Amino acid sequence: MKKSVVILVLLTSLASCKWSNEEDNKVKENDTAKDVVLGGDKDKNGCLASAGYTWSKLNKECVRVFSGIQLLPYDAPNNNDDETLCAYVLFDDSGDNAEVFLPNQDDSLILKRTAKGKPWTNEHWQLVPYKGYQLKKDNTIVYAGDGEIGNKVTGSDESEDTSGK
């Protein structure tokens, strides 16, 4: 008789634990679903900012500006560790229009050129193709770069000898 009571108590406690865990899991799943908002950081054009996308007025699509031509601050060219201080340039298919993304500025600049080999201009701004590119404001160089696309890699591609020989 004692064995039957003990078995009955064990089965009852196991059954009640099982139902309790399922209810807790259901509550946790519902709470998680409420907290997650997919695409919550999209801008007004639908670009996903957390993935590094920004709207390009020139190309009419979401782009990653850091995949364009990187221009370093001219007054501190050796300080290229912080890409947030750099300007980035994207061109349209014809190459006659350039879109410049400046740091700490929400809106990009569109610059146009009149002929091949001439600078791209827009009011106070001028993008000059000289030893790469120079971005000038009121004839003062503000940014410059070698014209290579994408982020710059610093250091050597030679392997280091760590054996001490």
mmCIF file with all atom_site columns, N, CA, C and O in Angstrom, residues 104-152:
data_model
loop_
_atom_site.group_PDB
_atom_site.id
_atom_site.type_symbol
_atom_site.label_atom_id
_atom_site.label_alt_id
_atom_site.label_comp_id
_atom_site.label_asym_id
_atom_site.label_entity_id
_atom_site.label_seq_id
_atom_site.pdbx_PDB_ins_code
_atom_site.Cartn_x
_atom_site.Cartn_y
_atom_site.Cartn_z
_atom_site.occupancy
_atom_site.B_iso_or_equiv
_atom_site.pdbx_formal_charge
_atom_site.auth_seq_id
_atom_site.auth_comp_id
_atom_site.auth_asym_id
_atom_site.auth_atom_id
_atom_site.pdbx_PDB_model_num
ATOM 1   N N  . ASN A 1 104 ? 28.941 62.802 -39.978 1.00 0.00 ? 104 ASN A N  1
ATOM 2   C CA . ASN A 1 104 ? 28.055 63.610 -39.138 1.00 0.00 ? 104 ASN A CA 1
ATOM 3   C C  . ASN A 1 104 ? 27.108 64.497 -39.946 1.00 0.00 ? 104 ASN A C  1
ATOM 4   O O  . ASN A 1 104 ? 26.714 65.563 -39.496 1.00 0.00 ? 104 ASN A O  1
ATOM 5   N N  . GLN A 1 105 ? 26.771 64.068 -41.146 1.00 0.00 ? 105 GLN A N  1
ATOM 6   C CA . GLN A 1 105 ? 25.814 64.805 -41.973 1.00 0.00 ? 105 GLN A CA 1
ATOM 7   C C  . GLN A 1 105 ? 24.815 63.799 -42.541 1.00 0.00 ? 105 GLN A C  1
ATOM 8   O O  . GLN A 1 105 ? 25.209 62.823 -43.181 1.00 0.00 ? 105 GLN A O  1
ATOM 9   N N  . ASP A 1 106 ? 23.536 64.031 -42.298 1.00 0.00 ? 106 ASP A N  1
ATOM 10  C CA . ASP A 1 106 ? 22.503 63.088 -42.720 1.00 0.00 ? 106 ASP A CA 1
ATOM 11  C C  . ASP A 1 106 ? 22.292 63.082 -44.227 1.00 0.00 ? 106 ASP A C  1
ATOM 12  O O  . ASP A 1 106 ? 22.020 62.049 -44.816 1.00 0.00 ? 106 ASP A O  1
ATOM 13  N N  . ASP A 1 107 ? 22.415 64.237 -44.854 1.00 0.00 ? 107 ASP A N  1
ATOM 14  C CA . ASP A 1 107 ? 22.111 64.358 -46.275 1.00 0.00 ? 107 ASP A CA 1
ATOM 15  C C  . ASP A 1 107 ? 23.398 64.337 -47.095 1.00 0.00 ? 107 ASP A C  1
ATOM 16  O O  . ASP A 1 107 ? 24.383 64.990 -46.742 1.00 0.00 ? 107 ASP A O  1
ATOM 17  N N  . SER A 1 108 ? 23.386 63.599 -48.186 1.00 0.00 ? 108 SER A N  1
ATOM 18  C CA . SER A 1 108 ? 24.563 63.532 -49.055 1.00 0.00 ? 108 SER A CA 1
ATOM 19  C C  . SER A 1 108 ? 24.571 64.714 -50.031 1.00 0.00 ? 108 SER A C  1
ATOM 20  O O  . SER A 1 108 ? 23.574 65.401 -50.201 1.00 0.00 ? 108 SER A O  1
ATOM 21  N N  . LEU A 1 109 ? 25.732 64.931 -50.660 1.00 0.00 ? 109 LEU A N  1
ATOM 22  C CA . LEU A 1 109 ? 25.888 65.989 -51.659 1.00 0.00 ? 109 LEU A CA 1
ATOM 23  C C  . LEU A 1 109 ? 25.963 65.363 -53.040 1.00 0.00 ? 109 LEU A C  1
ATOM 24  O O  . LEU A 1 109 ? 26.647 64.361 -53.226 1.00 0.00 ? 109 LEU A O  1
ATOM 25  N N  . ILE A 1 110 ? 25.296 65.946 -54.007 1.00 0.00 ? 110 ILE A N  1
ATOM 26  C CA . ILE A 1 110 ? 25.400 65.506 -55.397 1.00 0.00 ? 110 ILE A CA 1
ATOM 27  C C  . ILE A 1 110 ? 26.242 66.537 -56.137 1.00 0.00 ? 110 ILE A C  1
ATOM 28  O O  . ILE A 1 110 ? 25.935 67.729 -56.120 1.00 0.00 ? 110 ILE A O  1
ATOM 29  N N  . LEU A 1 111 ? 27.326 66.071 -56.758 1.00 0.00 ? 111 LEU A N  1
ATOM 30  C CA . LEU A 1 111 ? 28.203 66.937 -57.528 1.00 0.00 ? 111 LEU A CA 1
ATOM 31  C C  . LEU A 1 111 ? 28.163 66.487 -58.986 1.00 0.00 ? 111 LEU A C  1
ATOM 32  O O  . LEU A 1 111 ? 28.078 65.293 -59.256 1.00 0.00 ? 111 LEU A O  1
ATOM 33  N N  . LYS A 1 112 ? 28.239 67.442 -59.907 1.00 0.00 ? 112 LYS A N  1
ATOM 34  C CA . LYS A 1 112 ? 28.166 67.136 -61.339 1.00 0.00 ? 112 LYS A CA 1
ATOM 35  C C  . LYS A 1 112 ? 29.407 67.693 -62.033 1.00 0.00 ? 112 LYS A C  1
ATOM 36  O O  . LYS A 1 112 ? 29.955 68.706 -61.619 1.00 0.00 ? 112 LYS A O  1
ATOM 37  N N  . ARG A 1 113 ? 29.804 67.024 -63.113 1.00 0.00 ? 113 ARG A N  1
ATOM 38  C CA . ARG A 1 113 ? 30.901 67.558 -63.912 1.00 0.00 ? 113 ARG A CA 1
ATOM 39  C C  . ARG A 1 113 ? 30.396 67.845 -65.323 1.00 0.00 ? 113 ARG A C  1
ATOM 40  O O  . ARG A 1 113 ? 29.489 67.181 -65.827 1.00 0.00 ? 113 ARG A O  1
ATOM 41  N N  . THR A 1 114 ? 31.038 68.827 -65.954 1.00 0.00 ? 114 THR A N  1
ATOM 42  C CA . THR A 1 114 ? 30.608 69.264 -67.279 1.00 0.00 ? 114 THR A CA 1
ATOM 43  C C  . THR A 1 114 ? 31.278 68.471 -68.392 1.00 0.00 ? 114 THR A C  1
ATOM 44  O O  . THR A 1 114 ? 30.727 68.349 -69.479 1.00 0.00 ? 114 THR A O  1
ATOM 45  N N  . ALA A 1 115 ? 32.475 67.944 -68.136 1.00 0.00 ? 115 ALA A N  1
ATOM 46  C CA . ALA A 1 115 ? 33.191 67.182 -69.163 1.00 0.00 ? 115 ALA A CA 1
ATOM 47  C C  . ALA A 1 115 ? 34.186 66.237 -68.488 1.00 0.00 ? 115 ALA A C  1
ATOM 48  O O  . ALA A 1 115 ? 34.599 66.461 -67.341 1.00 0.00 ? 115 ALA A O  1
ATOM 49  N N  . LYS A 1 116 ? 34.574 65.201 -69.203 1.00 0.00 ? 116 LYS A N  1
ATOM 50  C CA . LYS A 1 116 ? 35.542 64.235 -68.694 1.00 0.00 ? 116 LYS A CA 1
ATOM 51  C C  . LYS A 1 116 ? 36.855 64.949 -68.367 1.00 0.00 ? 116 LYS A C  1
ATOM 52  O O  . LYS A 1 116 ? 37.302 65.810 -69.115 1.00 0.00 ? 116 LYS A O  1
ATOM 53  N N  . GLY A 1 117 ? 37.456 64.603 -67.234 1.00 0.00 ? 117 GLY A N  1
ATOM 54  C CA . GLY A 1 117 ? 38.695 65.241 -66.814 1.00 0.00 ? 117 GLY A CA 1
ATOM 55  C C  . GLY A 1 117 ? 38.488 66.503 -65.997 1.00 0.00 ? 117 GLY A C  1
ATOM 56  O O  . GLY A 1 117 ? 39.414 67.020 -65.396 1.00 0.00 ? 117 GLY A O  1
ATOM 57  N N  . LYS A 1 118 ? 37.258 67.017 -65.965 1.00 0.00 ? 118 LYS A N  1
ATOM 58  C CA . LYS A 1 118 ? 36.932 68.209 -65.181 1.00 0.00 ? 118 LYS A CA 1
ATOM 59  C C  . LYS A 1 118 ? 36.474 67.786 -63.783 1.00 0.00 ? 118 LYS A C  1
ATOM 60  O O  . LYS A 1 118 ? 36.037 66.655 -63.564 1.00 0.00 ? 118 LYS A O  1
ATOM 61  N N  . PRO A 1 119 ? 36.541 68.688 -62.817 1.00 0.00 ? 119 PRO A N  1
ATOM 62  C CA . PRO A 1 119 ? 36.069 68.359 -61.462 1.00 0.00 ? 119 PRO A CA 1
ATOM 63  C C  . PRO A 1 119 ? 34.542 68.309 -61.386 1.00 0.00 ? 119 PRO A C  1
ATOM 64  O O  . PRO A 1 119 ? 33.852 68.915 -62.203 1.00 0.00 ? 119 PRO A O  1
ATOM 65  N N  . TRP A 1 120 ? 34.052 67.599 -60.403 1.00 0.00 ? 120 TRP A N  1
ATOM 66  C CA . TRP A 1 120 ? 32.625 67.561 -60.089 1.00 0.00 ? 120 TRP A CA 1
ATOM 67  C C  . TRP A 1 120 ? 32.370 68.720 -59.137 1.00 0.00 ? 120 TRP A C  1
ATOM 68  O O  . TRP A 1 120 ? 33.129 68.929 -58.184 1.00 0.00 ? 120 TRP A O  1
ATOM 69  N N  . THR A 1 121 ? 31.314 69.479 -59.341 1.00 0.00 ? 121 THR A N  1
ATOM 70  C CA . THR A 1 121 ? 31.058 70.656 -58.514 1.00 0.00 ? 121 THR A CA 1
ATOM 71  C C  . THR A 1 121 ? 29.614 70.732 -58.046 1.00 0.00 ? 121 THR A C  1
ATOM 72  O O  . THR A 1 121 ? 28.710 70.156 -58.648 1.00 0.00 ? 121 THR A O  1
ATOM 73  N N  . ASN A 1 122 ? 29.436 71.503 -56.966 1.00 0.00 ? 122 ASN A N  1
ATOM 74  C CA . ASN A 1 122 ? 28.126 71.811 -56.405 1.00 0.00 ? 122 ASN A CA 1
ATOM 75  C C  . ASN A 1 122 ? 28.318 72.976 -55.446 1.00 0.00 ? 122 ASN A C  1
ATOM 76  O O  . ASN A 1 122 ? 28.856 72.786 -54.359 1.00 0.00 ? 122 ASN A O  1
ATOM 77  N N  . GLU A 1 123 ? 27.917 74.146 -55.841 1.00 0.00 ? 123 GLU A N  1
ATOM 78  C CA . GLU A 1 123 ? 28.039 75.371 -55.041 1.00 0.00 ? 123 GLU A CA 1
ATOM 79  C C  . GLU A 1 123 ? 29.436 75.522 -54.441 1.00 0.00 ? 123 GLU A C  1
ATOM 80  O O  . GLU A 1 123 ? 30.368 75.841 -55.142 1.00 0.00 ? 123 GLU A O  1
ATOM 81  N N  . HIS A 1 124 ? 29.602 75.245 -53.151 1.00 0.00 ? 124 HIS A N  1
ATOM 82  C CA . HIS A 1 124 ? 30.881 75.439 -52.457 1.00 0.00 ? 124 HIS A CA 1
ATOM 83  C C  . HIS A 1 124 ? 31.818 74.238 -52.585 1.00 0.00 ? 124 HIS A C  1
ATOM 84  O O  . HIS A 1 124 ? 32.991 74.334 -52.256 1.00 0.00 ? 124 HIS A O  1
ATOM 85  N N  . TRP A 1 125 ? 31.301 73.108 -53.021 1.00 0.00 ? 125 TRP A N  1
ATOM 86  C CA . TRP A 1 125 ? 32.073 71.865 -53.023 1.00 0.00 ? 125 TRP A CA 1
ATOM 87  C C  . TRP A 1 125 ? 32.628 71.545 -54.400 1.00 0.00 ? 125 TRP A C  1
ATOM 88  O O  . TRP A 1 125 ? 31.998 71.821 -55.416 1.00 0.00 ? 125 TRP A O  1
ATOM 89  N N  . GLN A 1 126 ? 33.804 70.897 -54.400 1.00 0.00 ? 126 GLN A N  1
ATOM 90  C CA . GLN A 1 126 ? 34.453 70.505 -55.648 1.00 0.00 ? 126 GLN A CA 1
ATOM 91  C C  . GLN A 1 126 ? 35.236 69.208 -55.399 1.00 0.00 ? 126 GLN A C  1
ATOM 92  O O  . GLN A 1 126 ? 36.015 69.110 -54.445 1.00 0.00 ? 126 GLN A O  1
ATOM 93  N N  . LEU A 1 127 ? 34.998 68.205 -56.244 1.00 0.00 ? 127 LEU A N  1
ATOM 94  C CA . LEU A 1 127 ? 35.735 66.944 -56.185 1.00 0.00 ? 127 LEU A CA 1
ATOM 95  C C  . LEU A 1 127 ? 36.702 66.928 -57.360 1.00 0.00 ? 127 LEU A C  1
ATOM 96  O O  . LEU A 1 127 ? 36.285 66.910 -58.521 1.00 0.00 ? 127 LEU A O  1
ATOM 97  N N  . VAL A 1 128 ? 37.996 66.952 -57.045 1.00 0.00 ? 128 VAL A N  1
ATOM 98  C CA . VAL A 1 128 ? 39.034 67.089 -58.063 1.00 0.00 ? 128 VAL A CA 1
ATOM 99  C C  . VAL A 1 128 ? 39.768 65.757 -58.229 1.00 0.00 ? 128 VAL A C  1
ATOM 100 O O  . VAL A 1 128 ? 40.254 65.195 -57.239 1.00 0.00 ? 128 VAL A O  1
ATOM 101 N N  . PRO A 1 129 ? 39.864 65.252 -59.464 1.00 0.00 ? 129 PRO A N  1
ATOM 102 C CA . PRO A 1 129 ? 40.636 64.021 -59.692 1.00 0.00 ? 129 PRO A CA 1
ATOM 103 C C  . PRO A 1 129 ? 42.139 64.342 -59.767 1.00 0.00 ? 129 PRO A C  1
ATOM 104 O O  . PRO A 1 129 ? 42.675 64.625 -60.834 1.00 0.00 ? 129 PRO A O  1
ATOM 105 N N  . TYR A 1 130 ? 42.816 64.347 -58.615 1.00 0.00 ? 130 TYR A N  1
ATOM 106 C CA . TYR A 1 130 ? 44.238 64.663 -58.553 1.00 0.00 ? 130 TYR A CA 1
ATOM 107 C C  . TYR A 1 130 ? 44.899 63.719 -57.553 1.00 0.00 ? 130 TYR A C  1
ATOM 108 O O  . TYR A 1 130 ? 44.555 63.739 -56.361 1.00 0.00 ? 130 TYR A O  1
ATOM 109 N N  . LYS A 1 131 ? 45.807 62.872 -58.021 1.00 0.00 ? 131 LYS A N  1
ATOM 110 C CA . LYS A 1 131 ? 46.465 61.859 -57.174 1.00 0.00 ? 131 LYS A CA 1
ATOM 111 C C  . LYS A 1 131 ? 45.406 61.092 -56.388 1.00 0.00 ? 131 LYS A C  1
ATOM 112 O O  . LYS A 1 131 ? 45.463 60.975 -55.171 1.00 0.00 ? 131 LYS A O  1
ATOM 113 N N  . GLY A 1 132 ? 44.440 60.617 -57.089 1.00 0.00 ? 132 GLY A N  1
ATOM 114 C CA . GLY A 1 132 ? 43.262 60.017 -56.485 1.00 0.00 ? 132 GLY A CA 1
ATOM 115 C C  . GLY A 1 132 ? 42.151 61.045 -56.574 1.00 0.00 ? 132 GLY A C  1
ATOM 116 O O  . GLY A 1 132 ? 41.771 61.473 -57.659 1.00 0.00 ? 132 GLY A O  1
ATOM 117 N N  . TYR A 1 133 ? 41.693 61.496 -55.412 1.00 0.00 ? 133 TYR A N  1
ATOM 118 C CA . TYR A 1 133 ? 40.658 62.532 -55.371 1.00 0.00 ? 133 TYR A CA 1
ATOM 119 C C  . TYR A 1 133 ? 40.909 63.468 -54.210 1.00 0.00 ? 133 TYR A C  1
ATOM 120 O O  . TYR A 1 133 ? 41.378 63.059 -53.149 1.00 0.00 ? 133 TYR A O  1
ATOM 121 N N  . GLN A 1 134 ? 40.561 64.735 -54.422 1.00 0.00 ? 134 GLN A N  1
ATOM 122 C CA . GLN A 1 134 ? 40.562 65.743 -53.376 1.00 0.00 ? 134 GLN A CA 1
ATOM 123 C C  . GLN A 1 134 ? 39.172 66.354 -53.330 1.00 0.00 ? 134 GLN A C  1
ATOM 124 O O  . GLN A 1 134 ? 38.625 66.729 -54.372 1.00 0.00 ? 134 GLN A O  1
ATOM 125 N N  . LEU A 1 135 ? 38.625 66.460 -52.138 1.00 0.00 ? 135 LEU A N  1
ATOM 126 C CA . LEU A 1 135 ? 37.340 67.120 -51.954 1.00 0.00 ? 135 LEU A CA 1
ATOM 127 C C  . LEU A 1 135 ? 37.616 68.475 -51.309 1.00 0.00 ? 135 LEU A C  1
ATOM 128 O O  . LEU A 1 135 ? 38.193 68.543 -50.225 1.00 0.00 ? 135 LEU A O  1
ATOM 129 N N  . LYS A 1 136 ? 37.226 69.520 -52.032 1.00 0.00 ? 136 LYS A N  1
ATOM 130 C CA . LYS A 1 136 ? 37.488 70.882 -51.568 1.00 0.00 ? 136 LYS A CA 1
ATOM 131 C C  . LYS A 1 136 ? 36.180 71.576 -51.234 1.00 0.00 ? 136 LYS A C  1
ATOM 132 O O  . LYS A 1 136 ? 35.161 71.355 -51.885 1.00 0.00 ? 136 LYS A O  1
ATOM 133 N N  . LYS A 1 137 ? 36.265 72.437 -50.233 1.00 0.00 ? 137 LYS A N  1
ATOM 134 C CA . LYS A 1 137 ? 35.148 73.327 -49.919 1.00 0.00 ? 137 LYS A CA 1
ATOM 135 C C  . LYS A 1 137 ? 35.698 74.741 -49.977 1.00 0.00 ? 137 LYS A C  1
ATOM 136 O O  . LYS A 1 137 ? 36.653 75.070 -49.259 1.00 0.00 ? 137 LYS A O  1
ATOM 137 N N  . ASP A 1 138 ? 35.132 75.542 -50.839 1.00 0.00 ? 138 ASP A N  1
ATOM 138 C CA . ASP A 1 138 ? 35.601 76.920 -51.050 1.00 0.00 ? 138 ASP A CA 1
ATOM 139 C C  . ASP A 1 138 ? 37.107 76.950 -51.322 1.00 0.00 ? 138 ASP A C  1
ATOM 140 O O  . ASP A 1 138 ? 37.852 77.709 -50.706 1.00 0.00 ? 138 ASP A O  1
ATOM 141 N N  . ASN A 1 139 ? 37.559 76.067 -52.231 1.00 0.00 ? 139 ASN A N  1
ATOM 142 C CA . ASN A 1 139 ? 38.952 75.961 -52.670 1.00 0.00 ? 139 ASN A CA 1
ATOM 143 C C  . ASN A 1 139 ? 39.941 75.535 -51.586 1.00 0.00 ? 139 ASN A C  1
ATOM 144 O O  . ASN A 1 139 ? 41.142 75.687 -51.744 1.00 0.00 ? 139 ASN A O  1
ATOM 145 N N  . THR A 1 140 ? 39.459 75.020 -50.468 1.00 0.00 ? 140 THR A N  1
ATOM 146 C CA . THR A 1 140 ? 40.315 74.486 -49.417 1.00 0.00 ? 140 THR A CA 1
ATOM 147 C C  . THR A 1 140 ? 40.124 72.971 -49.375 1.00 0.00 ? 140 THR A C  1
ATOM 148 O O  . THR A 1 140 ? 38.989 72.494 -49.281 1.00 0.00 ? 140 THR A O  1
ATOM 149 N N  . ILE A 1 141 ? 41.223 72.226 -49.433 1.00 0.00 ? 141 ILE A N  1
ATOM 150 C CA . ILE A 1 141 ? 41.127 70.762 -49.399 1.00 0.00 ? 141 ILE A CA 1
ATOM 151 C C  . ILE A 1 141 ? 40.664 70.321 -48.014 1.00 0.00 ? 141 ILE A C  1
ATOM 152 O O  . ILE A 1 141 ? 41.282 70.664 -47.003 1.00 0.00 ? 141 ILE A O  1
ATOM 153 N N  . VAL A 1 142 ? 39.573 69.570 -47.987 1.00 0.00 ? 142 VAL A N  1
ATOM 154 C CA . VAL A 1 142 ? 39.012 69.076 -46.734 1.00 0.00 ? 142 VAL A CA 1
ATOM 155 C C  . VAL A 1 142 ? 39.272 67.571 -46.591 1.00 0.00 ? 142 VAL A C  1
ATOM 156 O O  . VAL A 1 142 ? 39.586 67.092 -45.506 1.00 0.00 ? 142 VAL A O  1
ATOM 157 N N  . TYR A 1 143 ? 39.155 66.832 -47.695 1.00 0.00 ? 143 TYR A N  1
ATOM 158 C CA . TYR A 1 143 ? 39.370 65.384 -47.711 1.00 0.00 ? 143 TYR A CA 1
ATOM 159 C C  . TYR A 1 143 ? 40.200 65.019 -48.934 1.00 0.00 ? 143 TYR A C  1
ATOM 160 O O  . TYR A 1 143 ? 40.126 65.688 -49.963 1.00 0.00 ? 143 TYR A O  1
ATOM 161 N N  . ALA A 1 144 ? 40.974 63.933 -48.811 1.00 0.00 ? 144 ALA A N  1
ATOM 162 C CA . ALA A 1 144 ? 41.747 63.446 -49.951 1.00 0.00 ? 144 ALA A CA 1
ATOM 163 C C  . ALA A 1 144 ? 41.904 61.938 -49.820 1.00 0.00 ? 144 ALA A C  1
ATOM 164 O O  . ALA A 1 144 ? 41.904 61.388 -48.715 1.00 0.00 ? 144 ALA A O  1
ATOM 165 N N  . GLY A 1 145 ? 42.028 61.268 -50.968 1.00 0.00 ? 145 GLY A N  1
ATOM 166 C CA . GLY A 1 145 ? 42.217 59.823 -50.957 1.00 0.00 ? 145 GLY A CA 1
ATOM 167 C C  . GLY A 1 145 ? 42.845 59.358 -52.249 1.00 0.00 ? 145 GLY A C  1
ATOM 168 O O  . GLY A 1 145 ? 42.889 60.088 -53.246 1.00 0.00 ? 145 GLY A O  1
ATOM 169 N N  . ASP A 1 146 ? 43.305 58.125 -52.236 1.00 0.00 ? 146 ASP A N  1
ATOM 170 C CA . ASP A 1 146 ? 44.030 57.587 -53.388 1.00 0.00 ? 146 ASP A CA 1
ATOM 171 C C  . ASP A 1 146 ? 43.129 57.085 -54.504 1.00 0.00 ? 146 ASP A C  1
ATOM 172 O O  . ASP A 1 146 ? 43.608 56.649 -55.541 1.00 0.00 ? 146 ASP A O  1
ATOM 173 N N  . GLY A 1 147 ? 41.838 57.125 -54.307 1.00 0.00 ? 147 GLY A N  1
ATOM 174 C CA . GLY A 1 147 ? 40.913 56.711 -55.356 1.00 0.00 ? 147 GLY A CA 1
ATOM 175 C C  . GLY A 1 147 ? 40.575 55.237 -55.331 1.00 0.00 ? 147 GLY A C  1
ATOM 176 O O  . GLY A 1 147 ? 39.819 54.760 -56.168 1.00 0.00 ? 147 GLY A O  1
ATOM 177 N N  . GLU A 1 148 ? 41.117 54.501 -54.366 1.00 0.00 ? 148 GLU A N  1
ATOM 178 C CA . GLU A 1 148 ? 40.809 53.076 -54.247 1.00 0.00 ? 148 GLU A CA 1
ATOM 179 C C  . GLU A 1 148 ? 39.444 52.905 -53.593 1.00 0.00 ? 148 GLU A C  1
ATOM 180 O O  . GLU A 1 148 ? 39.077 53.655 -52.695 1.00 0.00 ? 148 GLU A O  1
ATOM 181 N N  . ILE A 1 149 ? 38.721 51.901 -54.042 1.00 0.00 ? 149 ILE A N  1
ATOM 182 C CA . ILE A 1 149 ? 37.392 51.634 -53.506 1.00 0.00 ? 149 ILE A CA 1
ATOM 183 C C  . ILE A 1 149 ? 37.507 50.813 -52.230 1.00 0.00 ? 149 ILE A C  1
ATOM 184 O O  . ILE A 1 149 ? 38.306 49.895 -52.146 1.00 0.00 ? 149 ILE A O  1
ATOM 185 N N  . GLY A 1 150 ? 36.688 51.162 -51.236 1.00 0.00 ? 150 GLY A N  1
ATOM 186 C CA . GLY A 1 150 ? 36.613 50.407 -49.994 1.00 0.00 ? 150 GLY A CA 1
ATOM 187 C C  . GLY A 1 150 ? 37.554 50.931 -48.937 1.00 0.00 ? 150 GLY A C  1
ATOM 188 O O  . GLY A 1 150 ? 38.319 51.866 -49.141 1.00 0.00 ? 150 GLY A O  1
ATOM 189 N N  . ASN A 1 151 ? 37.464 50.292 -47.757 1.00 0.00 ? 151 ASN A N  1
ATOM 190 C CA . ASN A 1 151 ? 38.288 50.686 -46.621 1.00 0.00 ? 151 ASN A CA 1
ATOM 191 C C  . ASN A 1 151 ? 39.750 50.395 -46.886 1.00 0.00 ? 151 ASN A C  1
ATOM 192 O O  . ASN A 1 151 ? 40.101 49.455 -47.583 1.00 0.00 ? 151 ASN A O  1
ATOM 193 N N  . LYS A 1 152 ? 40.598 51.179 -46.297 1.00 0.00 ? 152 LYS A N  1
ATOM 194 C CA . LYS A 1 152 ? 42.029 51.012 -46.470 1.00 0.00 ? 152 LYS A CA 1
ATOM 195 C C  . LYS A 1 152 ? 42.545 49.965 -45.489 1.00 0.00 ? 152 LYS A C  1
ATOM 196 O O  . LYS A 1 152 ? 42.098 49.880 -44.359 1.00 0.00 ? 152 LYS A O  1
#
